PDB file of C-alpha atoms in Angstrom:
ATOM      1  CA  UNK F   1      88.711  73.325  93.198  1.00 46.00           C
ATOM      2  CA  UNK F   2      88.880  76.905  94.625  1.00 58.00           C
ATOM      3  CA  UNK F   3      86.737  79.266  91.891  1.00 70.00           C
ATOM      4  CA  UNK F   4      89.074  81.989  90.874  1.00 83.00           C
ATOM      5  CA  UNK F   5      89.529  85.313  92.360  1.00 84.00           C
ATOM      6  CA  UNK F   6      88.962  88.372  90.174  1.00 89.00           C
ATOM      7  CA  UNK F   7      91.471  91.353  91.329  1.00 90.00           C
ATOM      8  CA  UNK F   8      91.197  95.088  89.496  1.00 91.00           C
ATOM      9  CA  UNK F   9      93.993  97.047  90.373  1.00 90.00           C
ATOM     10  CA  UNK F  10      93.863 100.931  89.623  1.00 91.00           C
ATOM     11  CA  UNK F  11      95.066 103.045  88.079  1.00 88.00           C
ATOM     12  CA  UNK F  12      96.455 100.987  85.155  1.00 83.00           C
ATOM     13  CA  UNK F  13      99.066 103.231  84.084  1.00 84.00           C
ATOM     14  CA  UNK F  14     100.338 106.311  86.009  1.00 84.00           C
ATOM     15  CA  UNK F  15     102.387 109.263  84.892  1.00 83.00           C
ATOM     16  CA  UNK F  16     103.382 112.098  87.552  1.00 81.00           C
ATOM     17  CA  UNK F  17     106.513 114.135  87.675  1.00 88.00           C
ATOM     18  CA  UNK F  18     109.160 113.188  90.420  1.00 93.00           C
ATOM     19  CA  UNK F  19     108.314 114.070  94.202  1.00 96.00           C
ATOM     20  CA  UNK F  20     104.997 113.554  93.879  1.00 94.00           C
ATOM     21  CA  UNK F  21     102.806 110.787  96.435  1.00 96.00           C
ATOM     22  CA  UNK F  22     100.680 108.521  94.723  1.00 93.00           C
ATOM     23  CA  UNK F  23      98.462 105.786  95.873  1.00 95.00           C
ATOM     24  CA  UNK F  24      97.741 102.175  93.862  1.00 95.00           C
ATOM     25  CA  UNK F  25      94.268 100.480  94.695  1.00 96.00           C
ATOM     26  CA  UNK F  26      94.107  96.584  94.576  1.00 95.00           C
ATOM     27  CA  UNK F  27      90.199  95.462  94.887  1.00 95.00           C
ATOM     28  CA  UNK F  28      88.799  91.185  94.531  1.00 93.00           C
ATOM     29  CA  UNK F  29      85.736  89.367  94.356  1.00 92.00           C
ATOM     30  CA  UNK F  30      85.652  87.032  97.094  1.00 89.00           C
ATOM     31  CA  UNK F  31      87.475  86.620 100.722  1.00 86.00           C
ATOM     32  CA  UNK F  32      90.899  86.357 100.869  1.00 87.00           C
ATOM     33  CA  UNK F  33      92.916  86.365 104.018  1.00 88.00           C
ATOM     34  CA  UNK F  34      96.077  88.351 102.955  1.00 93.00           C
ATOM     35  CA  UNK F  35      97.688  89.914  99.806  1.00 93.00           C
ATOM     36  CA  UNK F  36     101.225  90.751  98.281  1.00 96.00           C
ATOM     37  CA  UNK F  37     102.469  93.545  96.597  1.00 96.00           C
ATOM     38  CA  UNK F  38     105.216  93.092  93.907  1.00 96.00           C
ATOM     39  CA  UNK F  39     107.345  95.709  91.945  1.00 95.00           C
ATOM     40  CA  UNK F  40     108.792  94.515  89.074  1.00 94.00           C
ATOM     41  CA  UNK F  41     111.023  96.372  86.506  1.00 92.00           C
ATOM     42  CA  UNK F  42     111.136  95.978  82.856  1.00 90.00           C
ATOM     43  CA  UNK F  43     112.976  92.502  82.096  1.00 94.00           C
ATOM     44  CA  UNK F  44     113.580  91.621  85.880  1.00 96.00           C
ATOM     45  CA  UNK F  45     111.367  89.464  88.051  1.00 96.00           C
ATOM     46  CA  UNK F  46     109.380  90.694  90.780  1.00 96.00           C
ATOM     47  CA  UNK F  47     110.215  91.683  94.116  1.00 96.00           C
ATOM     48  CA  UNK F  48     108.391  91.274  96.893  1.00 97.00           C
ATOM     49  CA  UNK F  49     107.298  94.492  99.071  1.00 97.00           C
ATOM     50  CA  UNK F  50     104.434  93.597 101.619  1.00 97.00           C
ATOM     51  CA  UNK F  51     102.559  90.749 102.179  1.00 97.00           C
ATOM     52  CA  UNK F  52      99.542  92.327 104.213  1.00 96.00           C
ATOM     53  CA  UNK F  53      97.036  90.633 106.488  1.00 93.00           C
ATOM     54  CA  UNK F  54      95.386  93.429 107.996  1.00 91.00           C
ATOM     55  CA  UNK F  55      96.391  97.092 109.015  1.00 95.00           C
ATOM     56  CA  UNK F  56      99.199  99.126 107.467  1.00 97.00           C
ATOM     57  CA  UNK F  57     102.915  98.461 106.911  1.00 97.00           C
ATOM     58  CA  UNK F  58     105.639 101.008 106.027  1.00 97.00           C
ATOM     59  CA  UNK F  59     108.926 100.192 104.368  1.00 96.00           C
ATOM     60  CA  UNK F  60     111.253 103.384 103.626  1.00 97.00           C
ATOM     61  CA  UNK F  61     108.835 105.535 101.559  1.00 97.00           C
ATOM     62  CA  UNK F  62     106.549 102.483 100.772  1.00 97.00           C
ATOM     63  CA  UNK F  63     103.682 101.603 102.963  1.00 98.00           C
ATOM     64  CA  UNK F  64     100.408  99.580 101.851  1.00 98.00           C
ATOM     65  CA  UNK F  65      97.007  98.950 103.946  1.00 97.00           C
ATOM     66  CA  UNK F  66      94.730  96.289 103.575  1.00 96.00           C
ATOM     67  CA  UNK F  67      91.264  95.961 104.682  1.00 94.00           C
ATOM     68  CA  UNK F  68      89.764  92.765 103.948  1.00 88.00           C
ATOM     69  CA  UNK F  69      86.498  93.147 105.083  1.00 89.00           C
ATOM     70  CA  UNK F  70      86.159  95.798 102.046  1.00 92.00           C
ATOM     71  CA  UNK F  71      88.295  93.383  99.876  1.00 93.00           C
ATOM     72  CA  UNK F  72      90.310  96.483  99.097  1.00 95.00           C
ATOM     73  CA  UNK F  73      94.459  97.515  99.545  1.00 96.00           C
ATOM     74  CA  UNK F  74      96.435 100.075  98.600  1.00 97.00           C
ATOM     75  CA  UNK F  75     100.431 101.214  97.835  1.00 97.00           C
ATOM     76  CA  UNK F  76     101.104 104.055  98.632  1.00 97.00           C
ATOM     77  CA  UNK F  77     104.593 105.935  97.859  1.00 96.00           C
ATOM     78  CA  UNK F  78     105.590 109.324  98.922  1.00 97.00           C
ATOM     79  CA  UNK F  79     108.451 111.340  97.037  1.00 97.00           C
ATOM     80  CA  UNK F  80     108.576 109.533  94.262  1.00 94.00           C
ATOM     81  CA  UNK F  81     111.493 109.077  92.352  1.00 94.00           C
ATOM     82  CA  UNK F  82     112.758 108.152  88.505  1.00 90.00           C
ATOM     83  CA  UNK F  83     113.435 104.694  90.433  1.00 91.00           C
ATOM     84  CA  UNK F  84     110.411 104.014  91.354  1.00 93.00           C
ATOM     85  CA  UNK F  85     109.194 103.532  87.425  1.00 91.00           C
ATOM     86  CA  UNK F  86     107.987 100.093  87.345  1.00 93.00           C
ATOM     87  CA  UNK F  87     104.738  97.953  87.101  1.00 93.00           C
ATOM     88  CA  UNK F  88     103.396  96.911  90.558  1.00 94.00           C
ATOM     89  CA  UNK F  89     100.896  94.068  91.072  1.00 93.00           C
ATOM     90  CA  UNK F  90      99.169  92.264  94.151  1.00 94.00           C
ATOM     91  CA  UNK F  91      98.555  88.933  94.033  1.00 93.00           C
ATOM     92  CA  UNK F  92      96.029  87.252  96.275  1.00 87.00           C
TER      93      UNK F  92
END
């Protein structure tokens, strides 16, 4: 059996006023070949936003980089607005 991945995302809980850019950090343990993020609003399932291998992808005001040899990604969005309140996760 594969020993389990730890993943620390960061920060846990953000706060900032509307039109500001802010930038979500996923970090693991051990090699993994890709990632996904996920947004997921209260009593909803997630939704699916990147699935990264390497490089950077943008969607809209959403974009995410991943850089495996670092084990590290990140979510970035830029103007944020009230709809963007939600918990994201990666999953590896």
């Amino acid at each position: 059996a594969r020993g389990q991945i730890k993943v620390d995302q960061s920060p846990q809980v953000l706060i900032l006023p509307e039109g500001a850019n802010v930038s979500l950090q996923c970090k693991w343990s051990s090699a993994v070949n890709n990632l996904q993020w996920f947004k997921q609003n209260p009593g909803e399932g997630p939704v699916f936003l990147f699935f990264m291998a390497s490089g950077m992808k943008q969607i809209g005001r959403f974009s995410s980089k991943m850089n495996s040899k670092d084990r590290l990604s990140s979510l970035h969005i830029t103007g944020s607005q009230r709809g963007d309140s939600a918990t994201y996760f990666c999953a590896v």
